[in-house]
Short mmCIF file of C-alpha atoms and ligand atoms in Angstrom, two decimals:
data_model
loop_
_atom_site.label_atom_id
_atom_site.label_comp_id
_atom_site.label_asym_id
_atom_site.label_seq_id
_atom_site.Cartn_x
_atom_site.Cartn_y
_atom_site.Cartn_z
CA MET V 272 0.00 0.00 0.00
CA GLY V 273 1.52 3.32 -1.09
CA SER V 274 1.30 6.38 1.18
CA ILE V 275 -1.21 9.14 0.38
CA SER V 276 0.33 12.08 -1.49
CA LYS V 277 -0.14 15.78 -0.60
CA GLY V 278 -2.19 16.22 -3.79
CA GLN V 279 -4.56 13.40 -2.77
CA VAL V 280 -5.07 14.94 0.69
CA HIS V 281 -5.81 18.30 -0.95
CA PHE V 282 -8.31 16.65 -3.35
CA LEU V 283 -10.00 14.85 -0.44
CA LEU V 284 -10.27 18.08 1.58
CA LEU V 285 -11.88 19.84 -1.42
CA LYS V 286 -14.41 17.01 -1.76
CA ILE V 287 -15.25 17.09 1.96
CA HIS V 288 -15.60 20.87 1.73
CA SER V 289 -18.04 20.49 -1.17
CA LEU V 290 -19.99 17.71 0.62
CA THR V 291 -20.31 19.56 3.96
CA GLY V 292 -21.87 22.52 2.08
CA LEU V 293 -24.76 20.21 1.20
CA VAL V 294 -24.84 17.79 4.15
CA PRO V 295 -25.28 18.91 6.88
CA ILE V 296 -25.00 22.71 6.35
CA GLY V 297 -27.36 23.13 3.36
CA LEU V 298 -29.88 20.77 4.94
CA PHE V 299 -29.66 22.73 8.19
CA LEU V 300 -30.24 26.05 6.36
CA THR V 301 -33.33 24.66 4.58
CA PHE V 302 -34.71 23.24 7.83
CA HIS V 303 -33.84 26.42 9.78
CA LEU V 304 -35.58 28.79 7.34
CA LEU V 305 -38.60 26.46 7.16
CA VAL V 306 -38.91 26.21 10.96
CA ASN V 307 -38.50 29.97 11.40
CA SER V 308 -41.14 30.63 8.74
CA LEU V 309 -43.63 28.98 11.14
CA ARG V 310 -43.70 32.48 12.66
CA THR V 311 -45.80 33.54 9.63
CA VAL V 312 -48.44 30.96 10.66
CA GLY V 313 -48.57 32.24 14.25
CA VAL V 314 -46.40 32.83 17.29
CA LEU V 315 -47.60 29.63 19.04
CA PRO V 316 -46.51 27.16 16.31
CA TYR V 317 -43.18 29.01 16.27
CA GLN V 318 -42.84 28.79 20.05
CA TRP V 319 -43.62 25.05 19.97
CA SER V 320 -40.95 24.48 17.31
CA ILE V 321 -38.36 26.19 19.56
CA ASP V 322 -39.66 24.17 22.53
CA VAL V 323 -39.21 20.89 20.61
CA ILE V 324 -35.67 21.77 19.49
CA ASN V 325 -34.59 23.00 22.92
CA ASN V 326 -35.97 19.88 24.64
CA LEU V 327 -34.14 17.43 22.36
CA PRO V 328 -31.89 15.01 24.23
CA PHE V 329 -28.15 15.55 23.63
CA LEU V 330 -28.94 18.91 21.93
CA ILE V 331 -25.49 20.36 22.54
CA TRP V 332 -23.80 17.29 20.98
CA ILE V 333 -26.15 17.36 17.96
CA GLU V 334 -25.27 21.04 17.49
CA ILE V 335 -21.53 20.47 17.91
CA PHE V 336 -21.28 17.49 15.51
CA PHE V 337 -23.96 18.39 12.94
CA ILE V 338 -23.69 22.20 12.89
CA TYR V 339 -20.59 23.74 14.49
CA ILE V 340 -17.81 21.34 13.37
CA PRO V 341 -19.02 21.13 9.71
CA LEU V 342 -19.63 24.91 9.67
CA LEU V 343 -16.14 25.68 11.00
CA PHE V 344 -14.50 23.21 8.58
CA HIS V 345 -16.50 24.55 5.60
CA SER V 346 -15.76 28.19 6.53
CA PHE V 347 -12.01 27.84 7.09
CA MET V 348 -11.54 25.56 4.09
CA GLY V 349 -13.52 28.12 2.04
CA ILE V 350 -11.20 30.91 3.21
CA TYR V 351 -8.18 28.74 2.30
CA ILE V 352 -9.58 27.98 -1.20
CA THR V 353 -10.25 31.68 -1.79
CA GLN V 354 -6.69 32.55 -0.75
CA VAL V 355 -5.09 30.13 -3.20
CA ALA V 356 -7.54 30.58 -6.10
CA LYS V 357 -7.07 33.21 -8.78
CA LEU V 358 -9.90 35.72 -9.19
CA ASN V 359 -10.53 35.50 -12.92
CA ALA V 360 -13.66 37.61 -13.12
CA ILE V 361 -11.86 40.90 -13.57
CA ARG V 362 -9.90 39.54 -16.55
CA TYR V 363 -12.62 37.39 -18.19
CA ARG V 364 -16.08 38.91 -18.00
CA TYR V 365 -18.09 35.68 -18.30
CA PRO V 366 -21.23 35.24 -16.14
CA ARG V 367 -19.81 32.03 -14.60
CA ASN V 368 -16.74 33.91 -13.41
CA TRP V 369 -18.98 36.45 -11.72
CA MET V 370 -20.90 33.62 -10.04
CA TYR V 371 -17.54 32.30 -8.85
CA VAL V 372 -16.67 35.69 -7.29
CA LEU V 373 -20.18 36.04 -5.82
CA GLN V 374 -19.89 32.57 -4.29
CA ARG V 375 -16.80 33.64 -2.36
CA LEU V 376 -18.19 37.07 -1.48
CA THR V 377 -21.47 35.68 -0.11
CA GLY V 378 -19.50 33.04 1.84
CA ALA V 379 -17.60 35.85 3.58
CA VAL V 380 -20.83 37.80 4.27
CA VAL V 381 -22.52 34.68 5.75
CA PHE V 382 -19.46 34.07 7.95
CA VAL V 383 -19.70 37.59 9.45
CA PHE V 384 -23.52 37.35 9.65
CA LEU V 385 -23.28 34.07 11.58
CA ILE V 386 -20.92 35.56 14.17
CA TYR V 387 -23.49 38.35 14.72
CA HIS V 388 -26.54 36.03 14.56
CA MET V 389 -25.21 33.45 17.01
CA GLY V 390 -23.78 36.19 19.20
CA THR V 391 -27.29 37.62 19.65
CA THR V 392 -29.26 34.33 19.90
CA VAL V 393 -27.54 31.08 20.96
CA ALA V 394 -24.66 32.64 22.91
CA PRO V 395 -26.78 34.80 25.30
CA LYS V 396 -29.33 31.96 25.57
CA ILE V 397 -26.66 29.58 26.89
CA TRP V 398 -24.80 32.28 28.86
CA ASN V 399 -27.96 33.34 30.72
CA GLY V 400 -29.15 29.76 31.25
CA HIS V 401 -32.39 30.00 29.22
CA HIS V 402 -32.79 26.25 28.69
CA LEU V 403 -35.74 24.00 27.77
CA PHE V 404 -39.07 25.91 27.89
CA GLU V 405 -37.35 29.17 28.93
CA ALA V 406 -35.52 29.33 25.58
CA ALA V 407 -38.52 30.28 23.40
CA PRO V 408 -39.67 33.44 25.30
CA PHE V 409 -36.06 34.64 25.41
CA LEU V 410 -35.34 33.98 21.70
CA ILE V 411 -38.69 35.40 20.52
CA ASP V 412 -38.01 38.56 22.55
CA VAL V 413 -34.52 38.80 20.95
CA MET V 414 -36.03 38.42 17.45
CA ASN V 415 -38.73 41.04 18.17
CA GLN V 416 -36.00 43.50 19.16
CA GLU V 417 -33.80 42.62 16.16
CA PHE V 418 -36.63 43.29 13.72
CA ALA V 419 -37.81 46.48 15.45
CA THR V 420 -35.11 48.53 13.69
CA TRP V 421 -34.14 48.95 10.02
CA THR V 422 -30.53 48.11 10.91
CA GLY V 423 -31.63 44.72 12.25
CA ARG V 424 -33.93 44.05 9.29
CA ILE V 425 -31.24 44.93 6.75
CA ILE V 426 -28.65 42.74 8.52
CA TYR V 427 -31.07 39.78 8.31
CA LEU V 428 -32.18 40.45 4.72
CA VAL V 429 -28.52 40.59 3.60
CA GLY V 430 -27.63 37.50 5.70
CA ILE V 431 -30.58 35.47 4.32
CA LEU V 432 -29.97 36.49 0.69
CA SER V 433 -26.24 35.75 0.95
CA ALA V 434 -26.90 32.35 2.56
CA THR V 435 -29.57 31.26 0.05
CA PHE V 436 -27.50 32.38 -2.95
CA HIS V 437 -24.38 30.70 -1.55
CA PHE V 438 -26.31 27.46 -1.01
CA ALA V 439 -28.16 27.43 -4.36
CA ASN V 440 -25.07 28.26 -6.41
CA GLY V 441 -23.03 25.88 -4.26
CA LEU V 442 -25.52 23.08 -5.02
CA TRP V 443 -24.90 23.63 -8.72
CA ALA V 444 -21.13 23.55 -8.22
CA PHE V 445 -21.51 20.41 -6.07
CA CYS V 446 -23.43 18.56 -8.80
CA ILE V 447 -20.77 19.41 -11.36
CA SER V 448 -17.82 18.64 -9.10
CA TRP V 449 -19.29 15.21 -8.21
CA GLY V 450 -20.13 14.40 -11.85
CA ILE V 451 -23.92 14.38 -11.20
CA ILE V 452 -24.69 16.89 -13.97
CA VAL V 453 -22.71 16.52 -17.17
CA GLY V 454 -23.04 18.54 -20.39
CA PRO V 455 -23.69 22.26 -21.00
CA ARG V 456 -27.47 21.92 -21.55
CA ALA V 457 -28.02 19.92 -18.34
CA GLN V 458 -25.83 22.37 -16.45
CA ARG V 459 -27.82 25.36 -17.72
CA ASN V 460 -31.14 23.72 -16.81
CA ALA V 461 -29.83 22.74 -13.39
CA SER V 462 -28.69 26.31 -12.69
CA ILE V 463 -32.29 27.50 -13.34
CA VAL V 464 -33.76 24.82 -11.04
CA PHE V 465 -31.30 25.61 -8.21
CA MET V 466 -31.84 29.37 -8.52
CA LEU V 467 -35.63 28.80 -8.27
CA PHE V 468 -35.01 26.69 -5.16
CA GLY V 469 -32.78 29.45 -3.71
CA GLY V 470 -35.47 32.00 -4.59
CA ALA V 471 -38.10 29.97 -2.69
CA LEU V 472 -35.87 29.79 0.41
CA THR V 473 -35.28 33.56 0.18
CA VAL V 474 -39.04 34.19 0.08
CA LEU V 475 -39.47 32.04 3.23
CA GLY V 476 -36.75 34.01 5.05
CA PHE V 477 -38.01 37.43 3.92
CA ALA V 478 -41.61 36.54 4.86
CA THR V 479 -40.39 35.66 8.37
CA VAL V 480 -38.58 39.01 8.70
CA LEU V 481 -41.72 40.81 7.51
CA GLU V 482 -43.96 38.98 10.00
CA PHE V 483 -41.66 39.68 12.97
CA SER V 484 -41.36 43.33 11.89
CA LEU V 485 -45.11 43.89 11.48
CA HIS V 486 -46.41 41.83 14.42
CA PRO V 487 -43.96 41.57 17.34
CA VAL V 488 -45.60 39.37 20.01
CA ASP V 489 -44.04 38.29 23.32
CA VAL V 490 -44.77 34.85 24.80
CA VAL V 491 -44.59 33.20 28.22
CA PRO V 492 -43.00 29.73 28.72
CA THR V 493 -45.25 26.85 27.60
CA PHE V 494 -44.57 25.13 30.94
CA LYS V 495 -43.59 27.41 33.80
CA GLY V 496 -40.78 26.19 36.06
CA ALA V 497 -40.09 23.17 33.86
CA SER V 498 -36.48 24.16 33.23
C1 HEM S 668 -35.54 34.86 9.28
C2 HEM S 668 -34.29 34.62 9.50
C3 HEM S 668 -33.76 33.92 10.71
C4 HEM S 668 -34.30 33.80 11.96
C5 HEM S 668 -35.63 34.35 12.48
C6 HEM S 668 -33.39 32.99 12.75
C7 HEM S 668 -33.57 32.65 14.08
C8 HEM S 668 -32.70 31.90 14.85
C9 HEM S 668 -32.88 31.59 16.23
C10 HEM S 668 -34.09 32.03 17.09
C11 HEM S 668 -31.82 30.84 16.63
C12 HEM S 668 -31.58 30.23 18.03
C13 HEM S 668 -32.13 28.81 18.04
C14 HEM S 668 -32.00 28.12 19.39
O1 HEM S 668 -31.00 28.35 20.08
O2 HEM S 668 -32.91 27.36 19.73
C15 HEM S 668 -30.95 30.67 15.49
C16 HEM S 668 -29.78 29.95 15.49
C17 HEM S 668 -28.97 29.75 14.37
N1 HEM S 668 -29.17 30.29 13.11
FE1 HEM S 668 -30.72 31.46 12.53
N2 HEM S 668 -32.32 32.63 11.96
C18 HEM S 668 -32.50 33.18 10.71
C19 HEM S 668 -31.65 33.07 9.62
C20 HEM S 668 -30.48 32.34 9.62
C21 HEM S 668 -29.61 32.20 8.46
C22 HEM S 668 -29.82 32.88 7.10
C23 HEM S 668 -28.59 31.38 8.84
C24 HEM S 668 -27.44 30.91 8.02
C25 HEM S 668 -26.64 31.73 7.42
C26 HEM S 668 -28.81 31.00 10.22
C27 HEM S 668 -27.99 30.16 10.94
C28 HEM S 668 -28.16 29.85 12.28
C29 HEM S 668 -27.25 28.98 13.03
C30 HEM S 668 -26.02 28.27 12.48
C31 HEM S 668 -27.77 28.92 14.35
C32 HEM S 668 -27.24 28.11 15.53
C33 HEM S 668 -27.99 26.80 15.56
C34 HEM S 668 -27.93 26.09 16.90
O3 HEM S 668 -27.02 26.33 17.70
O4 HEM S 668 -28.85 25.29 17.14
N3 HEM S 668 -29.95 31.61 10.65
N4 HEM S 668 -31.52 31.32 14.41
#
């Protein structure tokens, strides 16, 4: 058995980077925007969804292994790829080159957005000990305050749009890199399908921001003293 070369390790890391963008991160984003859009149905279904998530057994381990580790790997590997790659778009003005630049740009925006987003939601929730049924009233109050100002709304609209574009365009790149879509016609059709999918996710996210902005409602814990 020969030893693995540096080139093979690099290739493997690129493949894992591409895969983590889809599973689990892309799946998480789809699920997260769907669950948050329950707010457009009513504040109670939204509160129950937060209750369910925050009462899951081993929640912290699920978050560490299925969200934080893949997210950190994907982010830092993305920064590394951007550092070593040449930015062609300035020299060759093809739409695909612009998509390539936008993919890296939105990745950077999402990275900064996530530091802000988790710094205002998950971090204070854990820091202040708002566990189990106490999590929902705290997080809903945070969201109501975020969406009470135009600064907060714009931060979220930019964060959502960057994340959905990055995911939809990344899905296209994933299918090509893994040999799932071959041929120029199939690739053009797939780019339309993925952009429609990204557009649908964006609508879900924007509708949630609109609902929070128009109708801020506070809630009390579903079960008092249960945490
Ligand atoms: C309408 C837009 C959004 C709303 C209302 C929202 C709301 C929330 C809330 C309330 C939490 C805390 C969940 C908890 O601790 O139980 C959270 C966590 C999180 N959000 Fe968002 N979010 C939105 C958009 C996004 C976007 C666009 C991304 C991705 C770029 C994102 C990524 C995350 C991540 C990674 C966490 C931490 C997950 C965890 O620790 O369980 N969110 N979000």
